[in-house]
Coordinates of N, CA, C and O in Angstrom, one line a residue:
M1 N 0.5 -13.2 -22.3 CA 0.2 -12.3 -21.2 C 1.1 -12.7 -20.0 O 1.4 -13.8 -19.7
V2 N 1.6 -11.7 -19.4 CA 2.5 -11.8 -18.2 C 1.6 -11.9 -17.0 O 0.7 -11.1 -16.7
V3 N 1.8 -13.0 -16.2 CA 1.0 -13.2 -15.0 C 1.7 -12.5 -13.8 O 2.9 -12.8 -13.6
P4 N 1.0 -11.7 -13.1 CA 1.6 -11.1 -11.9 C 1.9 -12.1 -10.8 O 1.1 -13.0 -10.6
I5 N 2.9 -11.9 -10.1 CA 3.3 -12.7 -8.9 C 3.2 -11.7 -7.7 O 3.9 -10.7 -7.7
V6 N 2.5 -12.1 -6.7 CA 2.5 -11.3 -5.4 C 3.1 -12.1 -4.4 O 2.7 -13.2 -4.1
R7 N 4.1 -11.6 -3.8 CA 4.9 -12.3 -2.8 C 5.4 -11.4 -1.7 O 5.4 -10.2 -1.8
V8 N 5.8 -12.0 -0.6 CA 6.4 -11.3 0.5 C 7.8 -10.7 0.0 O 8.5 -11.4 -0.7
S9 N 8.0 -9.5 0.4 CA 9.2 -8.8 0.0 C 10.5 -9.3 0.7 O 10.3 -9.9 1.8
E10 N 11.6 -9.2 0.1 CA 12.9 -9.6 0.6 C 13.8 -8.4 0.6 O 13.6 -7.4 0.0
A11 N 15.0 -8.5 1.3 CA 15.9 -7.5 1.4 C 16.4 -7.0 0.0 O 16.6 -5.8 -0.2
K12 N 16.5 -7.9 -0.9 CA 17.0 -7.5 -2.2 C 16.0 -6.6 -3.0 O 16.3 -6.0 -4.0
D13 N 14.8 -6.6 -2.5 CA 13.7 -5.7 -3.1 C 13.8 -4.3 -2.6 O 13.1 -3.4 -3.2
L14 N 14.5 -4.0 -1.6 CA 14.5 -2.6 -1.0 C 14.7 -1.5 -2.1 O 14.0 -0.5 -2.1
P15 N 15.7 -1.6 -2.9 CA 15.9 -0.5 -3.9 C 14.7 -0.3 -4.8 O 14.2 0.9 -5.0
A16 N 14.0 -1.4 -5.2 CA 12.8 -1.2 -6.1 C 11.7 -0.7 -5.3 O 10.9 0.2 -5.8
L17 N 11.5 -1.1 -4.0 CA 10.4 -0.6 -3.2 C 10.6 0.9 -2.9 O 9.6 1.6 -3.0
L18 N 11.8 1.3 -2.6 CA 12.1 2.7 -2.3 C 11.9 3.5 -3.6 O 11.4 4.7 -3.5
E19 N 12.2 3.0 -4.7 CA 12.0 3.7 -6.0 C 10.5 3.9 -6.2 O 10.0 5.0 -6.6
L20 N 9.7 2.9 -6.0 CA 8.3 3.0 -6.1 C 7.7 4.0 -5.1 O 6.8 4.7 -5.4
E21 N 8.2 3.9 -3.9 CA 7.7 4.9 -2.9 C 8.0 6.3 -3.3 O 7.2 7.2 -3.1
A22 N 9.2 6.6 -3.8 CA 9.6 7.9 -4.3 C 8.6 8.3 -5.4 O 8.2 9.4 -5.5
H23 N 8.3 7.3 -6.3 CA 7.4 7.6 -7.4 C 6.0 8.0 -6.9 O 5.3 8.9 -7.3
Y24 N 5.6 7.2 -5.8 CA 4.3 7.5 -5.2 C 4.3 8.9 -4.7 O 3.3 9.7 -4.9
M25 N 5.3 9.3 -3.9 CA 5.4 10.6 -3.3 C 5.4 11.7 -4.4 O 4.6 12.7 -4.3
A26 N 6.1 11.5 -5.5 CA 6.2 12.5 -6.5 C 4.8 12.6 -7.3 O 4.4 13.7 -7.6
E27 N 4.2 11.5 -7.4 CA 2.9 11.5 -8.2 C 1.7 12.0 -7.3 O 0.9 12.8 -7.7
L28 N 1.6 11.4 -6.1 CA 0.4 11.6 -5.3 C 0.5 12.6 -4.1 O -0.5 13.1 -3.6
E29 N 1.7 12.8 -3.7 CA 1.9 13.8 -2.6 C 3.1 14.7 -2.9 O 4.1 14.8 -2.2
P30 N 3.0 15.4 -4.1 CA 4.2 16.2 -4.5 C 4.5 17.3 -3.5 O 5.7 17.7 -3.4
Q31 N 3.5 17.8 -2.7 CA 3.8 18.8 -1.7 C 4.7 18.3 -0.6 O 5.4 19.1 0.1
N32 N 4.8 17.0 -0.5 CA 5.7 16.4 0.6 C 6.9 15.7 0.0 O 7.7 15.1 0.8
F33 N 7.1 15.7 -1.3 CA 8.2 15.0 -1.9 C 9.6 15.4 -1.4 O 10.4 14.6 -1.1
E34 N 9.9 16.7 -1.4 CA 11.2 17.2 -1.0 C 11.5 16.8 0.4 O 12.6 16.4 0.7
R35 N 10.5 16.9 1.3 CA 10.7 16.5 2.7 C 10.9 15.0 2.8 O 11.8 14.5 3.5
W36 N 10.2 14.2 2.0 CA 10.4 12.7 2.0 C 11.8 12.4 1.5 O 12.5 11.6 2.1
K37 N 12.2 13.1 0.4 CA 13.6 12.8 -0.2 C 14.7 13.1 0.8 O 15.7 12.4 0.9
A38 N 14.5 14.2 1.6 CA 15.5 14.6 2.6 C 15.6 13.5 3.7 O 16.7 13.5 4.4
C39 N 14.6 12.7 3.9 CA 14.6 11.7 5.0 C 14.7 10.3 4.4 O 14.2 9.3 5.0
E40 N 15.3 10.1 3.2 CA 15.2 8.8 2.5 C 15.9 7.7 3.4 O 15.4 6.6 3.4
A41 N 16.9 8.0 4.1 CA 17.5 6.9 5.0 C 16.5 6.4 6.0 O 16.5 5.2 6.3
V42 N 15.7 7.3 6.6 CA 14.7 6.9 7.6 C 13.7 6.0 6.9 O 13.3 5.0 7.5
H43 N 13.3 6.4 5.7 CA 12.3 5.6 5.0 C 12.9 4.2 4.6 O 12.2 3.2 4.7
R44 N 14.1 4.1 4.3 CA 14.8 2.8 4.0 C 14.8 2.0 5.2 O 14.4 0.8 5.2
K45 N 15.1 2.5 6.4 CA 15.1 1.8 7.7 C 13.7 1.3 8.0 O 13.5 0.1 8.4
R46 N 12.7 2.1 7.8 CA 11.3 1.7 8.0 C 10.9 0.6 7.1 O 10.3 -0.4 7.5
M47 N 11.3 0.7 5.8 CA 10.9 -0.4 4.9 C 11.6 -1.7 5.3 O 11.0 -2.7 5.1
E48 N 12.9 -1.6 5.7 CA 13.6 -2.8 6.2 C 12.8 -3.5 7.3 O 12.7 -4.7 7.4
E49 N 12.3 -2.6 8.2 CA 11.6 -3.2 9.4 C 10.3 -3.8 9.1 O 9.8 -4.7 9.9
V50 N 9.7 -3.5 8.0 CA 8.3 -4.0 7.7 C 8.4 -5.0 6.5 O 7.3 -5.3 5.9
L51 N 9.5 -5.4 6.1 CA 9.6 -6.3 4.9 C 8.7 -7.5 5.1 O 8.1 -8.0 4.1
A52 N 8.6 -8.1 6.2 CA 7.8 -9.3 6.4 C 6.3 -9.0 6.2 O 5.5 -9.9 6.0
R53 N 5.9 -7.7 6.3 CA 4.5 -7.3 6.1 C 4.4 -6.5 4.8 O 3.4 -5.8 4.7
T54 N 5.3 -6.6 3.9 CA 5.3 -5.9 2.7 C 5.2 -6.9 1.6 O 6.0 -7.8 1.5
F55 N 4.2 -6.7 0.7 CA 4.0 -7.6 -0.4 C 4.4 -6.8 -1.7 O 4.0 -5.6 -1.9
A56 N 5.1 -7.5 -2.6 CA 5.5 -7.0 -3.8 C 4.8 -7.6 -5.0 O 4.6 -8.9 -4.9
A57 N 4.4 -6.9 -6.0 CA 3.8 -7.4 -7.2 C 4.8 -7.3 -8.3 O 5.3 -6.3 -8.6
E58 N 5.1 -8.5 -8.8 CA 6.1 -8.6 -9.9 C 5.4 -8.9 -11.2 O 4.5 -9.7 -11.3
M59 N 5.9 -8.2 -12.2 CA 5.5 -8.6 -13.6 C 6.8 -8.5 -14.4 O 7.5 -7.6 -14.3
A60 N 7.0 -9.5 -15.2 CA 8.2 -9.6 -16.1 C 9.5 -9.4 -15.2 O 10.4 -8.7 -15.6
D61 N 9.5 -10.1 -14.1 CA 10.7 -10.1 -13.2 C 11.0 -8.7 -12.6 O 12.2 -8.5 -12.2
E62 N 10.1 -7.8 -12.6 CA 10.3 -6.4 -12.0 C 9.2 -6.2 -11.0 O 8.1 -6.5 -11.3
I63 N 9.6 -5.5 -10.0 CA 8.5 -5.1 -9.0 C 7.8 -3.9 -9.5 O 8.4 -2.9 -9.8
R64 N 6.5 -4.0 -9.7 CA 5.7 -3.0 -10.3 C 4.7 -2.3 -9.2 O 4.1 -1.3 -9.5
G65 N 4.6 -2.9 -8.1 CA 3.7 -2.4 -7.0 C 4.0 -3.0 -5.7 O 4.7 -4.0 -5.6
Y66 N 3.5 -2.4 -4.6 CA 3.8 -2.9 -3.3 C 2.6 -2.5 -2.4 O 1.8 -1.6 -2.7
C67 N 2.5 -3.2 -1.2 CA 1.5 -2.9 -0.2 C 2.1 -3.4 1.1 O 2.7 -4.4 1.2
Y68 N 2.0 -2.5 2.1 CA 2.5 -3.0 3.5 C 1.5 -2.5 4.5 O 0.8 -1.6 4.4
W69 N 1.6 -3.3 5.6 CA 0.7 -3.1 6.8 C 1.5 -3.2 8.1 O 2.6 -3.7 8.1
G70 N 0.9 -2.7 9.1 CA 1.5 -2.8 10.4 C 0.5 -2.5 11.5 O -0.7 -2.5 11.2
L71 N 0.9 -2.2 12.7 CA 0.1 -1.9 13.8 C 0.0 -0.4 13.9 O 1.0 0.4 13.8
Q72 N -1.3 0.1 14.2 CA -1.5 1.5 14.5 C -2.6 1.5 15.6 O -3.7 0.9 15.4
N73 N -2.3 2.1 16.7 CA -3.2 2.1 17.8 C -3.7 0.7 18.2 O -4.9 0.5 18.4
D74 N -2.8 -0.2 18.2 CA -3.0 -1.6 18.6 C -3.9 -2.4 17.6 O -4.4 -3.4 17.9
G75 N -4.2 -1.8 16.4 CA -5.0 -2.5 15.4 C -4.2 -2.6 14.1 O -3.2 -1.9 13.9
A76 N -4.7 -3.4 13.3 CA -4.0 -3.6 11.9 C -4.4 -2.4 11.1 O -5.5 -2.0 11.0
H77 N -3.4 -1.9 10.3 CA -3.6 -0.8 9.5 C -2.8 -1.0 8.2 O -1.6 -1.3 8.3
I78 N -3.4 -0.8 7.1 CA -2.7 -0.8 5.8 C -2.1 0.6 5.6 O -2.9 1.5 5.5
F79 N -0.8 0.6 5.5 CA -0.2 2.0 5.4 C -0.1 2.5 3.9 O -0.2 3.7 3.7
N80 N 0.1 1.6 3.0 CA 0.2 2.1 1.6 C 0.0 0.9 0.6 O 0.4 -0.2 0.9
V81 N -0.6 1.2 -0.5 CA -0.6 0.3 -1.6 C -0.3 1.3 -2.8 O -0.9 2.4 -2.9
Y82 N 0.6 0.8 -3.7 CA 0.9 1.7 -4.8 C 1.3 0.8 -6.0 O 2.1 -0.2 -5.8
V83 N 0.9 1.1 -7.2 CA 1.2 0.4 -8.4 C 1.7 1.5 -9.4 O 1.1 2.6 -9.5
H84 N 2.9 1.3 -10.0 CA 3.4 2.2 -11.0 C 2.4 2.5 -12.0 O 1.7 1.5 -12.5
P85 N 2.2 3.7 -12.5 CA 1.2 4.1 -13.4 C 1.2 3.3 -14.7 O 0.2 3.0 -15.3
D86 N 2.4 2.9 -15.2 CA 2.5 2.1 -16.4 C 1.9 0.7 -16.3 O 1.8 0.0 -17.3
F87 N 1.7 0.3 -15.0 CA 1.2 -1.1 -14.8 C -0.1 -1.2 -14.1 O -0.5 -2.2 -13.5
R88 N -0.9 -0.1 -14.2 CA -2.2 -0.1 -13.6 C -3.2 -0.7 -14.6 O -2.9 -0.9 -15.8
R89 N -4.3 -1.1 -14.1 CA -5.4 -1.8 -14.9 C -5.0 -3.3 -15.2 O -5.6 -3.9 -16.1
Y90 N -4.1 -3.8 -14.5 CA -3.8 -5.3 -14.6 C -4.2 -6.0 -13.3 O -4.0 -7.2 -13.2
G91 N -4.9 -5.3 -12.4 CA -5.4 -5.9 -11.2 C -4.3 -6.0 -10.1 O -4.6 -6.7 -9.1
L92 N -3.2 -5.4 -10.3 CA -2.1 -5.5 -9.3 C -2.5 -5.0 -7.9 O -2.2 -5.6 -6.9
A93 N -3.2 -3.8 -7.8 CA -3.6 -3.2 -6.6 C -4.5 -4.2 -5.8 O -4.4 -4.4 -4.6
K94 N -5.5 -4.8 -6.6 CA -6.4 -5.7 -6.0 C -5.7 -6.9 -5.5 O -5.9 -7.4 -4.3
Y95 N -4.8 -7.5 -6.3 CA -4.0 -8.7 -5.8 C -3.2 -8.3 -4.5 O -3.1 -9.1 -3.6
L96 N -2.6 -7.2 -4.5 CA -1.8 -6.7 -3.4 C -2.6 -6.6 -2.1 O -2.3 -7.1 -1.1
L97 N -3.8 -5.9 -2.3 CA -4.7 -5.8 -1.1 C -5.2 -7.1 -0.6 O -5.3 -7.4 0.6
E98 N -5.6 -8.0 -1.5 CA -6.1 -9.3 -1.1 C -5.1 -10.1 -0.4 O -5.4 -10.7 0.7
R99 N -3.8 -10.1 -0.8 CA -2.7 -10.8 -0.2 C -2.4 -10.2 1.2 O -2.2 -10.9 2.2
T100 N -2.5 -8.9 1.3 CA -2.2 -8.2 2.5 C -3.3 -8.5 3.5 O -3.1 -8.8 4.7
E101 N -4.6 -8.4 3.1 CA -5.7 -8.8 3.9 C -5.6 -10.2 4.4 O -5.9 -10.5 5.6
E102 N -5.2 -11.1 3.6 CA -5.1 -12.5 4.0 C -4.0 -12.6 5.1 O -4.2 -13.3 6.1
D103 N -2.9 -11.9 5.0 CA -1.9 -11.9 6.0 C -2.4 -11.3 7.3 O -2.1 -11.8 8.4
I104 N -3.1 -10.2 7.2 CA -3.7 -9.6 8.4 C -4.6 -10.6 9.2 O -4.6 -10.7 10.4
R105 N -5.5 -11.2 8.4 CA -6.4 -12.2 9.0 C -5.6 -13.4 9.7 O -5.9 -13.8 10.8
K106 N -4.5 -13.8 9.0 CA -3.7 -14.9 9.6 C -3.1 -14.5 10.9 O -2.8 -15.3 11.7
K107 N -2.9 -13.2 11.0 CA -2.2 -12.7 12.3 C -3.3 -12.5 13.4 O -3.0 -12.0 14.4
G108 N -4.6 -12.8 13.1 CA -5.6 -12.8 14.1 C -6.5 -11.6 14.1 O -7.3 -11.4 15.1
F109 N -6.4 -10.7 13.2 CA -7.2 -9.5 13.1 C -8.5 -9.7 12.3 O -8.4 -10.4 11.3
S110 N -9.6 -9.2 12.8 CA -10.9 -9.4 12.1 C -11.3 -8.2 11.3 O -12.2 -8.2 10.5
H111 N -10.6 -7.1 11.6 CA -10.8 -5.8 10.8 C -9.5 -5.0 10.8 O -8.6 -5.3 11.6
W112 N -9.5 -4.1 9.9 CA -8.3 -3.2 9.7 C -8.7 -1.9 9.1 O -9.8 -1.8 8.5
T113 N -7.8 -1.0 9.2 CA -8.1 0.4 8.6 C -7.1 0.6 7.5 O -6.1 0.0 7.3
F114 N -7.5 1.6 6.7 CA -6.7 2.1 5.5 C -7.1 3.5 5.3 O -8.2 3.9 5.3
N115 N -6.1 4.4 5.1 CA -6.3 5.8 4.8 C -5.7 6.2 3.5 O -4.7 6.9 3.5
P116 N -6.2 5.8 2.4 CA -5.6 6.2 1.1 C -5.8 7.7 0.8 O -6.7 8.3 1.4
I117 N -5.0 8.1 -0.2 CA -5.2 9.5 -0.6 C -6.6 9.7 -1.1 O -7.2 8.8 -1.8
R118 N -7.1 10.9 -0.9 CA -8.5 11.2 -1.2 C -8.6 11.5 -2.7 O -8.3 12.7 -3.1
T119 N -9.0 10.5 -3.5 CA -9.4 10.8 -4.9 C -10.6 10.0 -5.2 O -10.9 8.9 -4.5
H120 N -11.3 10.4 -6.2 CA -12.6 9.6 -6.5 C -12.2 8.2 -7.0 O -12.9 7.3 -6.5
P121 N -11.2 8.0 -7.9 CA -10.9 6.7 -8.3 C -10.5 5.8 -7.1 O -10.9 4.6 -7.1
A122 N -9.8 6.3 -6.2 CA -9.4 5.5 -5.0 C -10.6 5.1 -4.2 O -10.7 4.0 -3.8
K123 N -11.5 6.1 -4.0 CA -12.7 5.8 -3.2 C -13.5 4.7 -3.8 O -13.9 3.7 -3.2
V124 N -13.8 4.8 -5.1 CA -14.6 3.8 -5.8 C -13.9 2.5 -5.8 O -14.6 1.5 -5.4
F125 N -12.6 2.4 -6.1 CA -11.9 1.1 -6.1 C -11.9 0.5 -4.7 O -12.2 -0.7 -4.6
I126 N -11.6 1.2 -3.7 CA -11.5 0.7 -2.3 C -12.9 0.2 -1.8 O -13.1 -0.8 -1.2
E127 N -13.9 1.0 -2.1 CA -15.3 0.6 -1.7 C -15.7 -0.7 -2.5 O -16.4 -1.5 -1.9
Q128 N -15.3 -0.9 -3.7 CA -15.6 -2.1 -4.5 C -15.0 -3.3 -3.8 O -15.5 -4.4 -4.0
L129 N -13.9 -3.1 -3.1 CA -13.2 -4.2 -2.4 C -13.8 -4.5 -1.0 O -13.3 -5.3 -0.2
G130 N -14.9 -3.7 -0.7 CA -15.6 -4.0 0.6 C -15.2 -3.1 1.8 O -15.7 -3.3 2.9
Y131 N -14.5 -2.1 1.5 CA -14.1 -1.1 2.6 C -15.3 -0.1 2.8 O -15.9 0.2 1.8
K132 N -15.4 0.2 4.0 CA -16.5 1.2 4.4 C -15.8 2.5 4.7 O -14.8 2.6 5.5
L133 N -16.4 3.6 4.2 CA -15.9 4.9 4.5 C -16.3 5.3 5.9 O -17.5 5.3 6.2
L134 N -15.3 5.7 6.7 CA -15.6 6.1 8.1 C -15.8 7.6 8.1 O -16.7 8.2 8.7
R135 N -14.8 8.3 7.4 CA -14.9 9.8 7.2 C -13.9 10.2 6.2 O -13.0 9.4 5.8
E136 N -14.0 11.4 5.8 CA -13.0 12.0 4.8 C -12.4 13.3 5.5 O -13.1 13.9 6.2
D137 N -11.2 13.6 5.2 CA -10.7 14.9 5.5 C -10.1 15.5 4.2 O -10.3 14.9 3.1
A138 N -9.4 16.6 4.3 CA -8.9 17.2 3.1 C -8.0 16.4 2.3 O -8.0 16.5 1.1
D139 N -7.2 15.5 2.9 CA -6.2 14.7 2.1 C -6.5 13.2 2.0 O -6.1 12.6 1.1
R140 N -7.2 12.6 3.0 CA -7.3 11.2 3.1 C -8.8 10.7 3.2 O -9.6 11.4 3.8
L141 N -9.0 9.5 2.8 CA -10.2 8.7 3.1 C -9.9 7.8 4.3 O -8.8 7.2 4.3
H142 N -10.7 7.8 5.3 CA -10.5 6.9 6.4 C -11.5 5.8 6.3 O -12.7 6.0 6.4
M143 N -10.9 4.6 6.0 CA -11.8 3.5 5.7 C -11.5 2.3 6.6 O -10.4 2.2 7.2
M144 N -12.4 1.3 6.6 CA -12.3 0.1 7.4 C -12.9 -1.0 6.7 O -13.8 -0.9 5.9
K145 N -12.3 -2.2 6.9 CA -12.8 -3.4 6.3 C -12.8 -4.5 7.4 O -11.9 -4.5 8.3
G146 N -13.7 -5.4 7.3 CA -13.8 -6.5 8.3 C -14.9 -6.2 9.3 O -15.6 -5.2 9.2
K147 N -15.0 -7.0 10.3 CA -16.0 -6.9 11.3 C -15.3 -6.5 12.6 O -14.6 -7.3 13.2
A148 N -15.6 -5.3 13.1 CA -15.1 -4.8 14.3 C -15.9 -5.5 15.5 O -17.1 -5.7 15.4
A149 N -15.2 -5.7 16.6 CA -15.8 -6.3 17.8 C -16.8 -5.2 18.3 O -16.5 -4.0 18.3
A150 N -17.9 -5.7 18.7 CA -19.0 -4.8 19.2 C -18.7 -4.3 20.7 O -18.0 -4.9 21.4

C-alpha cells in the first residue's frame, strides 16, 4: 500500500497544482472552465502567492490532491480542496483538510469558513469533519468550523 504524504507545497509543484486546478474546473465547474483557462497566468500567480498555505497530497511521488487557505474578510477561509478522481477514497481530502486546519490554528485562528461546491457527497463529507452548514445557495455550501468568538 502506498502511504500518502501531505506537505507544504513548493515552487516545483506549481505545474502539478495548476493541472489539478484545471481538472477541478473541468470536472466541477465546467461552466467556468473556458474563462478559467483564459486567465491561467493569473491563476498561476495566485498559486505562487499562496504556496506557503497550500498543502499537497502525494502518492507514489505524484501530487494527487491539494488544499489551500487564506484570508477573506479578515478571517481564515479554505479556498479549495481537490483530489483527482482516480485517487479518491484513500482519505486524501481528509488528510489535506486536517493539515490545513492545523496550519490555520497555528496562525491563531479559532474558526474558519469553507464554501465547497454544493453536492450531496461534499455536504455529507464536510459535515462528518465537524463543519456546520451556515447556508446554501445555488452553487455553494457556506460552512464554518471551530468556535467563533461570541
